[in-house]
GROMACS .gro file of C-alpha atoms in nm:
model
  452
    1UNK     CA    1   2.490  -2.638  21.930
    2UNK     CA    2   2.539  -2.432  22.221
    3UNK     CA    3   2.386  -2.104  22.236
    4UNK     CA    4   2.575  -1.818  22.330
    5UNK     CA    5   2.511  -1.573  22.623
    6UNK     CA    6   2.567  -1.243  22.721
    7UNK     CA    7   2.507  -1.165  23.094
    8UNK     CA    8   2.508  -0.771  23.186
    9UNK     CA    9   2.530  -0.709  23.516
   10UNK     CA   10   2.443  -0.384  23.672
   11UNK     CA   11   2.670  -0.280  23.941
   12UNK     CA   12   2.699   0.118  23.929
   13UNK     CA   13   2.456   0.158  24.241
   14UNK     CA   14   2.600   0.498  24.455
   15UNK     CA   15   2.585   0.315  24.796
   16UNK     CA   16   2.384   0.638  24.899
   17UNK     CA   17   2.070   0.448  25.123
   18UNK     CA   18   2.388   0.221  25.255
   19UNK     CA   19   2.583   0.583  25.389
   20UNK     CA   20   2.891   0.408  25.265
   21UNK     CA   21   3.223   0.556  25.115
   22UNK     CA   22   3.229   0.225  24.850
   23UNK     CA   23   2.996   0.036  24.601
   24UNK     CA   24   2.731  -0.096  24.736
   25UNK     CA   25   2.828  -0.481  24.544
   26UNK     CA   26   3.154  -0.439  24.737
   27UNK     CA   27   2.988  -0.503  25.052
   28UNK     CA   28   3.054  -0.881  25.160
   29UNK     CA   29   2.784  -1.124  25.234
   30UNK     CA   30   2.961  -1.446  25.405
   31UNK     CA   31   3.278  -1.300  25.408
   32UNK     CA   32   3.267  -1.235  24.998
   33UNK     CA   33   3.181  -0.895  24.806
   34UNK     CA   34   2.821  -0.969  24.723
   35UNK     CA   35   2.882  -0.923  24.317
   36UNK     CA   36   3.103  -1.236  24.326
   37UNK     CA   37   2.781  -1.452  24.460
   38UNK     CA   38   2.600  -1.330  24.163
   39UNK     CA   39   2.889  -1.440  23.915
   40UNK     CA   40   2.894  -1.758  24.093
   41UNK     CA   41   2.564  -1.834  23.982
   42UNK     CA   42   2.569  -1.710  23.608
   43UNK     CA   43   2.882  -1.927  23.617
   44UNK     CA   44   2.662  -2.215  23.710
   45UNK     CA   45   2.408  -2.101  23.479
   46UNK     CA   46   2.679  -2.138  23.198
   47UNK     CA   47   2.754  -1.804  23.125
   48UNK     CA   48   3.091  -1.747  22.958
   49UNK     CA   49   3.064  -1.389  22.896
   50UNK     CA   50   2.937  -1.092  23.116
   51UNK     CA   51   2.994  -0.722  23.090
   52UNK     CA   52   2.978  -0.504  23.426
   53UNK     CA   53   2.812  -0.175  23.424
   54UNK     CA   54   2.984   0.032  23.697
   55UNK     CA   55   2.978   0.321  23.829
   56UNK     CA   56   3.165   0.457  24.155
   57UNK     CA   57   3.482   0.213  24.239
   58UNK     CA   58   3.438   0.058  23.898
   59UNK     CA   59   3.815  -0.095  23.909
   60UNK     CA   60   3.750  -0.222  24.266
   61UNK     CA   61   3.389  -0.399  24.105
   62UNK     CA   62   3.578  -0.570  23.839
   63UNK     CA   63   3.832  -0.710  24.062
   64UNK     CA   64   3.552  -0.856  24.307
   65UNK     CA   65   3.367  -1.000  23.999
   66UNK     CA   66   3.661  -1.142  23.852
   67UNK     CA   67   3.682  -1.561  23.787
   68UNK     CA   68   3.892  -1.746  23.520
   69UNK     CA   69   3.581  -1.920  23.398
   70UNK     CA   70   3.435  -1.600  23.219
   71UNK     CA   71   3.525  -1.334  23.010
   72UNK     CA   72   3.413  -1.007  23.150
   73UNK     CA   73   3.447  -0.645  23.028
   74UNK     CA   74   3.363  -0.331  23.251
   75UNK     CA   75   3.176  -0.027  23.101
   76UNK     CA   76   3.098   0.276  23.282
   77UNK     CA   77   2.729   0.432  23.342
   78UNK     CA   78   2.803   0.777  23.387
   79UNK     CA   79   2.429   0.882  23.446
   80UNK     CA   80   2.151   0.779  23.616
   81UNK     CA   81   1.879   0.744  23.398
   82UNK     CA   82   1.727   0.388  23.469
   83UNK     CA   83   1.770   0.024  23.427
   84UNK     CA   84   1.725   0.047  23.017
   85UNK     CA   85   1.978   0.320  23.022
   86UNK     CA   86   2.220   0.125  23.235
   87UNK     CA   87   2.173  -0.180  22.982
   88UNK     CA   88   2.232   0.040  22.666
   89UNK     CA   89   2.553   0.142  22.845
   90UNK     CA   90   2.691  -0.219  22.687
   91UNK     CA   91   2.541  -0.119  22.388
   92UNK     CA   92   2.879  -0.190  22.184
   93UNK     CA   93   2.919  -0.519  22.343
   94UNK     CA   94   2.579  -0.648  22.278
   95UNK     CA   95   2.582  -0.538  21.941
   96UNK     CA   96   2.864  -0.802  21.882
   97UNK     CA   97   2.590  -1.065  21.826
   98UNK     CA   98   2.497  -1.300  22.142
   99UNK     CA   99   2.201  -1.543  22.130
  100UNK     CA  100   2.060  -1.421  22.448
  101UNK     CA  101   2.089  -1.153  22.654
  102UNK     CA  102   2.066  -1.200  23.072
  103UNK     CA  103   2.034  -0.916  23.287
  104UNK     CA  104   2.098  -0.934  23.655
  105UNK     CA  105   2.188  -0.659  23.941
  106UNK     CA  106   2.487  -0.697  24.153
  107UNK     CA  107   2.356  -0.655  24.482
  108UNK     CA  108   2.114  -0.963  24.458
  109UNK     CA  109   2.383  -1.226  24.595
  110UNK     CA  110   2.128  -1.507  24.705
  111UNK     CA  111   2.002  -1.536  24.330
  112UNK     CA  112   2.016  -1.903  24.249
  113UNK     CA  113   2.141  -2.056  23.892
  114UNK     CA  114   1.780  -2.199  23.853
  115UNK     CA  115   1.543  -1.935  23.746
  116UNK     CA  116   1.848  -1.755  23.513
  117UNK     CA  117   1.869  -2.122  23.336
  118UNK     CA  118   1.485  -2.121  23.344
  119UNK     CA  119   1.473  -1.817  23.170
  120UNK     CA  120   1.722  -1.858  22.938
  121UNK     CA  121   1.552  -2.187  22.846
  122UNK     CA  122   1.207  -1.977  22.797
  123UNK     CA  123   1.460  -1.757  22.502
  124UNK     CA  124   1.590  -2.081  22.339
  125UNK     CA  125   1.206  -2.195  22.308
  126UNK     CA  126   1.123  -1.900  22.109
  127UNK     CA  127   1.024  -1.605  22.369
  128UNK     CA  128   1.170  -1.272  22.334
  129UNK     CA  129   1.180  -1.180  22.653
  130UNK     CA  130   1.160  -1.394  23.031
  131UNK     CA  131   1.132  -1.177  23.317
  132UNK     CA  132   1.215  -1.358  23.667
  133UNK     CA  133   0.901  -1.304  23.923
  134UNK     CA  134   0.886  -1.458  24.262
  135UNK     CA  135   0.517  -1.474  24.479
  136UNK     CA  136   0.502  -1.237  24.790
  137UNK     CA  137   0.250  -1.276  25.076
  138UNK     CA  138   0.322  -0.877  25.103
  139UNK     CA  139   0.333  -0.757  24.768
  140UNK     CA  140   0.330  -0.401  24.866
  141UNK     CA  141   0.503  -0.147  24.636
  142UNK     CA  142   0.644  -0.448  24.425
  143UNK     CA  143   0.586  -0.417  24.036
  144UNK     CA  144   0.305  -0.673  23.948
  145UNK     CA  145   0.361  -0.931  23.673
  146UNK     CA  146   0.032  -0.965  23.503
  147UNK     CA  147   0.033  -1.343  23.278
  148UNK     CA  148  -0.264  -1.441  23.058
  149UNK     CA  149  -0.293  -1.767  22.926
  150UNK     CA  150   0.036  -1.868  22.995
  151UNK     CA  151   0.225  -1.500  22.868
  152UNK     CA  152   0.358  -1.204  23.022
  153UNK     CA  153   0.109  -0.958  22.940
  154UNK     CA  154   0.301  -0.676  23.099
  155UNK     CA  155   0.455  -0.540  23.417
  156UNK     CA  156   0.244  -0.280  23.600
  157UNK     CA  157   0.389  -0.071  23.882
  158UNK     CA  158   0.217  -0.064  24.189
  159UNK     CA  159   0.103   0.295  24.187
  160UNK     CA  160  -0.043   0.256  23.841
  161UNK     CA  161  -0.210  -0.061  23.901
  162UNK     CA  162  -0.569  -0.119  23.940
  163UNK     CA  163  -0.735  -0.261  24.262
  164UNK     CA  164  -0.762  -0.568  24.088
  165UNK     CA  165  -0.404  -0.561  23.966
  166UNK     CA  166  -0.283  -0.462  24.305
  167UNK     CA  167  -0.479  -0.813  24.403
  168UNK     CA  168  -0.197  -1.014  24.221
  169UNK     CA  169   0.103  -1.163  24.411
  170UNK     CA  170   0.301  -1.224  24.151
  171UNK     CA  171   0.598  -0.956  24.130
  172UNK     CA  172   0.875  -0.846  23.958
  173UNK     CA  173   1.213  -0.949  23.999
  174UNK     CA  174   1.409  -0.717  23.823
  175UNK     CA  175   1.596  -0.969  23.630
  176UNK     CA  176   1.543  -1.065  23.265
  177UNK     CA  177   1.650  -1.258  22.960
  178UNK     CA  178   1.585  -1.155  22.613
  179UNK     CA  179   1.633  -1.258  22.270
  180UNK     CA  180   1.995  -1.129  22.142
  181UNK     CA  181   1.927  -1.083  21.795
  182UNK     CA  182   1.638  -0.819  21.891
  183UNK     CA  183   1.777  -0.712  22.216
  184UNK     CA  184   1.916  -0.361  22.049
  185UNK     CA  185   1.642  -0.280  21.898
  186UNK     CA  186   1.390  -0.340  22.195
  187UNK     CA  187   1.610  -0.163  22.373
  188UNK     CA  188   1.651   0.136  22.195
  189UNK     CA  189   1.312   0.154  22.144
  190UNK     CA  190   1.216   0.223  22.517
  191UNK     CA  191   1.120   0.591  22.626
  192UNK     CA  192   1.173   0.822  22.901
  193UNK     CA  193   0.789   0.982  22.912
  194UNK     CA  194   0.757   0.907  23.224
  195UNK     CA  195   0.704   1.034  23.606
  196UNK     CA  196   1.074   1.037  23.636
  197UNK     CA  197   1.191   1.074  23.287
  198UNK     CA  198   1.378   0.746  23.310
  199UNK     CA  199   1.442   0.444  23.069
  200UNK     CA  200   1.290   0.141  23.259
  201UNK     CA  201   1.388  -0.203  23.147
  202UNK     CA  202   1.027  -0.343  23.212
  203UNK     CA  203   0.904  -0.158  22.928
  204UNK     CA  204   1.046  -0.413  22.688
  205UNK     CA  205   0.747  -0.664  22.743
  206UNK     CA  206   0.540  -0.458  22.604
  207UNK     CA  207   0.728  -0.367  22.340
  208UNK     CA  208   0.798  -0.713  22.243
  209UNK     CA  209   0.452  -0.802  22.229
  210UNK     CA  210   0.381  -0.492  22.000
  211UNK     CA  211   0.628  -0.589  21.754
  212UNK     CA  212   0.435  -0.934  21.730
  213UNK     CA  213   0.688  -1.116  21.985
  214UNK     CA  214   0.595  -1.338  22.297
  215UNK     CA  215   0.675  -1.249  22.676
  216UNK     CA  216   0.715  -1.485  22.958
  217UNK     CA  217   0.782  -1.494  23.306
  218UNK     CA  218   0.939  -1.763  23.533
  219UNK     CA  219   0.947  -1.817  23.923
  220UNK     CA  220   1.181  -1.795  24.138
  221UNK     CA  221   1.183  -1.729  24.534
  222UNK     CA  222   1.136  -1.388  24.726
  223UNK     CA  223   1.448  -1.484  24.916
  224UNK     CA  224   1.682  -1.547  24.611
  225UNK     CA  225   1.576  -1.224  24.469
  226UNK     CA  226   1.600  -0.983  24.723
  227UNK     CA  227   1.853  -0.660  24.656
  228UNK     CA  228   2.033  -0.468  24.897
  229UNK     CA  229   2.011  -0.091  24.975
  230UNK     CA  230   2.041  -0.037  25.295
  231UNK     CA  231   2.303  -0.173  25.591
  232UNK     CA  232   1.958  -0.373  25.747
  233UNK     CA  233   1.938  -0.525  25.425
  234UNK     CA  234   2.268  -0.627  25.392
  235UNK     CA  235   2.234  -0.805  25.757
  236UNK     CA  236   1.895  -0.931  25.624
  237UNK     CA  237   2.047  -1.106  25.338
  238UNK     CA  238   2.361  -1.229  25.568
  239UNK     CA  239   2.074  -1.391  25.786
  240UNK     CA  240   1.934  -1.509  25.471
  241UNK     CA  241   2.252  -1.675  25.347
  242UNK     CA  242   2.330  -1.836  25.655
  243UNK     CA  243   2.053  -1.974  25.710
  244UNK     CA  244   2.026  -2.166  25.367
  245UNK     CA  245   2.420  -2.285  25.404
  246UNK     CA  246   2.351  -2.429  25.789
  247UNK     CA  247   2.044  -2.629  25.621
  248UNK     CA  248   2.225  -2.763  25.316
  249UNK     CA  249   2.528  -2.823  25.581
  250UNK     CA  250   2.293  -3.032  25.831
  251UNK     CA  251   2.130  -3.198  25.536
  252UNK     CA  252   2.466  -3.325  25.435
  253UNK     CA  253   2.528  -3.514  25.767
  254UNK     CA  254   2.629  -3.215  25.984
  255UNK     CA  255   2.534  -3.191  26.349
  256UNK     CA  256   2.480  -2.839  26.481
  257UNK     CA  257   2.362  -2.810  26.800
  258UNK     CA  258   2.206  -2.431  26.832
  259UNK     CA  259   2.247  -2.381  26.436
  260UNK     CA  260   2.138  -2.016  26.436
  261UNK     CA  261   2.424  -1.924  26.637
  262UNK     CA  262   2.704  -2.087  26.414
  263UNK     CA  263   2.841  -1.816  26.153
  264UNK     CA  264   3.021  -1.979  25.812
  265UNK     CA  265   3.226  -1.804  25.546
  266UNK     CA  266   3.152  -1.863  25.190
  267UNK     CA  267   3.363  -2.115  25.137
  268UNK     CA  268   3.393  -2.302  25.474
  269UNK     CA  269   3.391  -2.724  25.391
  270UNK     CA  270   3.276  -2.923  25.647
  271UNK     CA  271   3.261  -3.272  25.638
  272UNK     CA  272   2.974  -3.551  25.768
  273UNK     CA  273   2.963  -3.631  26.113
  274UNK     CA  274   3.140  -3.356  26.231
  275UNK     CA  275   2.980  -3.195  26.537
  276UNK     CA  276   2.965  -2.802  26.586
  277UNK     CA  277   2.887  -2.647  26.913
  278UNK     CA  278   2.683  -2.361  26.983
  279UNK     CA  279   2.848  -1.959  26.917
  280UNK     CA  280   3.129  -2.076  26.642
  281UNK     CA  281   3.255  -1.830  26.390
  282UNK     CA  282   3.406  -1.960  26.112
  283UNK     CA  283   3.619  -1.733  25.858
  284UNK     CA  284   3.718  -1.786  25.521
  285UNK     CA  285   3.966  -2.114  25.406
  286UNK     CA  286   3.811  -2.315  25.659
  287UNK     CA  287   3.818  -2.681  25.580
  288UNK     CA  288   3.684  -2.954  25.861
  289UNK     CA  289   3.731  -3.351  25.829
  290UNK     CA  290   3.504  -3.635  25.940
  291UNK     CA  291   3.417  -3.698  26.339
  292UNK     CA  292   3.607  -3.357  26.424
  293UNK     CA  293   3.452  -3.162  26.709
  294UNK     CA  294   3.461  -2.785  26.697
  295UNK     CA  295   3.362  -2.702  27.095
  296UNK     CA  296   3.180  -2.373  27.199
  297UNK     CA  297   3.285  -1.992  27.122
  298UNK     CA  298   3.554  -2.105  26.870
  299UNK     CA  299   3.681  -1.911  26.638
  300UNK     CA  300   3.880  -2.044  26.313
  301UNK     CA  301   3.986  -1.913  25.969
  302UNK     CA  302   4.235  -2.035  25.743
  303UNK     CA  303   4.265  -2.402  25.926
  304UNK     CA  304   4.225  -2.741  25.850
  305UNK     CA  305   4.139  -2.965  26.092
  306UNK     CA  306   4.126  -3.326  26.025
  307UNK     CA  307   3.923  -3.641  26.161
  308UNK     CA  308   3.857  -3.661  26.491
  309UNK     CA  309   4.054  -3.372  26.585
  310UNK     CA  310   3.905  -3.118  26.881
  311UNK     CA  311   3.917  -2.718  26.884
  312UNK     CA  312   3.798  -2.568  27.194
  313UNK     CA  313   3.594  -2.444  27.370
  314UNK     CA  314   3.701  -2.064  27.361
  315UNK     CA  315   3.982  -2.167  27.091
  316UNK     CA  316   4.129  -1.946  26.840
  317UNK     CA  317   4.280  -2.090  26.458
  318UNK     CA  318   4.452  -1.847  26.286
  319UNK     CA  319   4.547  -1.904  25.944
  320UNK     CA  320   4.795  -2.129  25.865
  321UNK     CA  321   4.686  -2.365  26.142
  322UNK     CA  322   4.671  -2.734  26.081
  323UNK     CA  323   4.541  -3.011  26.329
  324UNK     CA  324   4.612  -3.371  26.217
  325UNK     CA  325   4.397  -3.668  26.321
  326UNK     CA  326   4.283  -3.691  26.676
  327UNK     CA  327   4.460  -3.391  26.758
  328UNK     CA  328   4.328  -3.164  27.066
  329UNK     CA  329   4.335  -2.768  27.076
  330UNK     CA  330   4.162  -2.693  27.418
  331UNK     CA  331   4.027  -2.396  27.586
  332UNK     CA  332   4.199  -2.011  27.578
  333UNK     CA  333   4.431  -2.147  27.313
  334UNK     CA  334   4.556  -1.954  27.004
  335UNK     CA  335   4.726  -2.165  26.706
  336UNK     CA  336   4.857  -1.977  26.415
  337UNK     CA  337   5.074  -2.131  26.095
  338UNK     CA  338   5.111  -2.446  26.283
  339UNK     CA  339   5.120  -2.790  26.245
  340UNK     CA  340   4.992  -2.972  26.552
  341UNK     CA  341   5.057  -3.347  26.502
  342UNK     CA  342   4.802  -3.674  26.517
  343UNK     CA  343   4.751  -3.697  26.845
  344UNK     CA  344   4.909  -3.421  27.000
  345UNK     CA  345   4.757  -3.183  27.243
  346UNK     CA  346   4.758  -2.851  27.306
  347UNK     CA  347   4.472  -2.858  27.606
  348UNK     CA  348   4.464  -2.503  27.755
  349UNK     CA  349   4.592  -2.133  27.795
  350UNK     CA  350   4.858  -2.121  27.499
  351UNK     CA  351   4.967  -1.987  27.180
  352UNK     CA  352   5.149  -2.220  26.939
  353UNK     CA  353   5.292  -2.007  26.611
  354UNK     CA  354   5.481  -2.057  26.328
  355UNK     CA  355   5.557  -2.404  26.488
  356UNK     CA  356   5.555  -2.783  26.420
  357UNK     CA  357   5.445  -3.002  26.701
  358UNK     CA  358   5.476  -3.396  26.681
  359UNK     CA  359   5.278  -3.680  26.728
  360UNK     CA  360   5.106  -3.719  27.053
  361UNK     CA  361   5.356  -3.466  27.183
  362UNK     CA  362   5.187  -3.279  27.507
  363UNK     CA  363   5.205  -2.907  27.524
  364UNK     CA  364   5.136  -2.801  27.892
  365UNK     CA  365   4.923  -2.476  28.045
  366UNK     CA  366   5.074  -2.146  27.943
  367UNK     CA  367   5.316  -2.219  27.704
  368UNK     CA  368   5.420  -1.973  27.458
  369UNK     CA  369   5.655  -2.034  27.148
  370UNK     CA  370   5.816  -1.669  27.131
  371UNK     CA  371   5.799  -1.661  26.756
  372UNK     CA  372   5.866  -1.282  26.717
  373UNK     CA  373   6.169  -1.097  26.749
  374UNK     CA  374   6.017  -0.731  26.698
  375UNK     CA  375   6.127  -0.756  26.300
  376UNK     CA  376   6.104  -1.106  26.181
  377UNK     CA  377   5.910  -1.420  26.288
  378UNK     CA  378   6.092  -1.752  26.345
  379UNK     CA  379   6.028  -2.122  26.383
  380UNK     CA  380   5.984  -2.368  26.663
  381UNK     CA  381   6.015  -2.752  26.618
  382UNK     CA  382   5.874  -2.998  26.856
  383UNK     CA  383   5.942  -3.380  26.793
  384UNK     CA  384   5.688  -3.650  26.853
  385UNK     CA  385   5.597  -3.780  27.194
  386UNK     CA  386   5.749  -3.505  27.403
  387UNK     CA  387   5.654  -3.338  27.677
  388UNK     CA  388   5.633  -2.955  27.744
  389UNK     CA  389   5.544  -2.866  28.101
  390UNK     CA  390   5.333  -2.556  28.200
  391UNK     CA  391   5.425  -2.163  28.151
  392UNK     CA  392   5.737  -2.232  27.937
  393UNK     CA  393   5.885  -2.007  27.712
  394UNK     CA  394   6.027  -2.179  27.386
  395UNK     CA  395   6.238  -1.866  27.257
  396UNK     CA  396   6.246  -1.926  26.842
  397UNK     CA  397   6.425  -2.025  26.626
  398UNK     CA  398   6.455  -2.331  26.880
  399UNK     CA  399   6.398  -2.720  26.865
  400UNK     CA  400   6.291  -2.989  27.108
  401UNK     CA  401   6.361  -3.363  26.983
  402UNK     CA  402   6.156  -3.687  26.987
  403UNK     CA  403   6.063  -3.750  27.372
  404UNK     CA  404   6.210  -3.502  27.502
  405UNK     CA  405   6.105  -3.350  27.862
  406UNK     CA  406   6.120  -2.938  27.929
  407UNK     CA  407   6.042  -2.885  28.293
  408UNK     CA  408   5.757  -2.616  28.375
  409UNK     CA  409   5.847  -2.269  28.433
  410UNK     CA  410   6.161  -2.315  28.168
  411UNK     CA  411   6.261  -2.074  27.897
  412UNK     CA  412   6.448  -2.281  27.646
  413UNK     CA  413   6.657  -2.079  27.420
  414UNK     CA  414   6.859  -2.356  27.296
  415UNK     CA  415   6.794  -2.700  27.110
  416UNK     CA  416   6.677  -2.997  27.312
  417UNK     CA  417   6.820  -3.313  27.199
  418UNK     CA  418   6.584  -3.649  27.172
  419UNK     CA  419   6.513  -3.814  27.527
  420UNK     CA  420   6.667  -3.501  27.688
  421UNK     CA  421   6.560  -3.334  28.000
  422UNK     CA  422   6.575  -2.950  27.979
  423UNK     CA  423   6.560  -2.756  28.276
  424UNK     CA  424   6.554  -2.361  28.208
  425UNK     CA  425   6.510  -2.181  28.498
  426UNK     CA  426   6.634  -2.045  28.789
  427UNK     CA  427   6.753  -2.241  29.090
  428UNK     CA  428   6.449  -2.171  29.409
  429UNK     CA  429   6.648  -2.068  29.734
  430UNK     CA  430   6.443  -2.154  30.076
  431UNK     CA  431   6.493  -1.935  30.362
  432UNK     CA  432   6.384  -2.067  30.641
  433UNK     CA  433   6.214  -1.841  30.923
  434UNK     CA  434   6.230  -1.513  30.717
  435UNK     CA  435   5.877  -1.477  30.658
  436UNK     CA  436   5.757  -1.351  31.003
  437UNK     CA  437   6.066  -1.080  30.940
  438UNK     CA  438   5.982  -0.972  30.599
  439UNK     CA  439   5.626  -0.946  30.715
  440UNK     CA  440   5.730  -0.694  30.983
  441UNK     CA  441   5.906  -0.499  30.779
  442UNK     CA  442   5.604  -0.446  30.557
  443UNK     CA  443   5.427  -0.332  30.820
  444UNK     CA  444   5.641  -0.098  30.936
  445UNK     CA  445   5.684   0.037  30.590
  446UNK     CA  446   5.285   0.070  30.548
  447UNK     CA  447   5.273   0.234  30.913
  448UNK     CA  448   5.517   0.469  30.814
  449UNK     CA  449   5.355   0.583  30.488
  450UNK     CA  450   5.007   0.616  30.676
  451UNK     CA  451   5.139   0.892  30.905
  452UNK     CA  452   5.244   1.086  30.634
   0.00000   0.00000   0.00000
């Protein structure tokens, strides 16, 4: 029979050291609130019930944490009296009865499902408490996990540790699983008789052992248990997340020329055999198919690039951009809410928005779809195998048919039929011999101004 588990997510931080006007767990990692990353790992560990212990911005935190595959409730922690007190804010929900209790922090976005599962497995195997710890080369002020004979004896705060205990490199990560049948009794035994007058969750280890129970420690990496209290730590977590994701993509078959300069979003999808050049930024909602090339200094968000397509350098794909197979969007082009057909080319210095461009069509340099009239957006439709000359303005709503040619420098305000040629520019007029006369006039005007 599958065991029931309640995850308690501590998310009541005040963001004091973040110097922030919003709860720290709402700050993004890879374009997504850090608490959402934590909820992902809980779901992957098999958790289906969770309670958020919130403080400021409780409604916003609950919204950021919501999932369709998990029942999530919210309780408020009105006082800050330690981690044990925070967990007890959910006492009424714990009292419903769960096999396992899993306590995590909302500001550890790099935690993976593996140590969470291992801690729960330890409870299922008969332990009362399973603490998640990590090895550190510089344990410094971390609490130490004292393990003897395979059991966790105590968690010793650094300031209270002996010289021998300070030499221990196995450190407390703060995350913990507890036997759900004993959790409330143990939690209510936690005392605040300490220097800070707070209720520490770490006391559960010795309380469980004093009652004849067993405590163990499981291992995670130091990286995945890193919390966030300052903007500097937020930037460091972002750096670690990016490095982890880049590594996973490269191992899956994606080529990155300078991976440290590529920035990914939480949901970026890149297929094998894609080449990504330096200094590329992916916002949310991007999917890149096989054999595509993303050239340097490009920015993509909400875009789909199909197999063999080419983007950039210095291109911007905004939400709704869709490049079909072997399409090209070149340097200094911006594409927004537009379909670029198979083999079509928008090679340079163009803006294509709210548009449909047919297969094998060529869009000349400096072409603009004039899609906005100051109030409403309008659509431009360009057929297959068409040619749009350089420096053309297509004033939407307008359509250009298959195989049509539009002359350079045109302003197109009416539909162009298939296979037609359209000129939308003033007729050129040449005045032989007039240039010297005009130069003399301009020089005289300049001399007159200089006298004044």
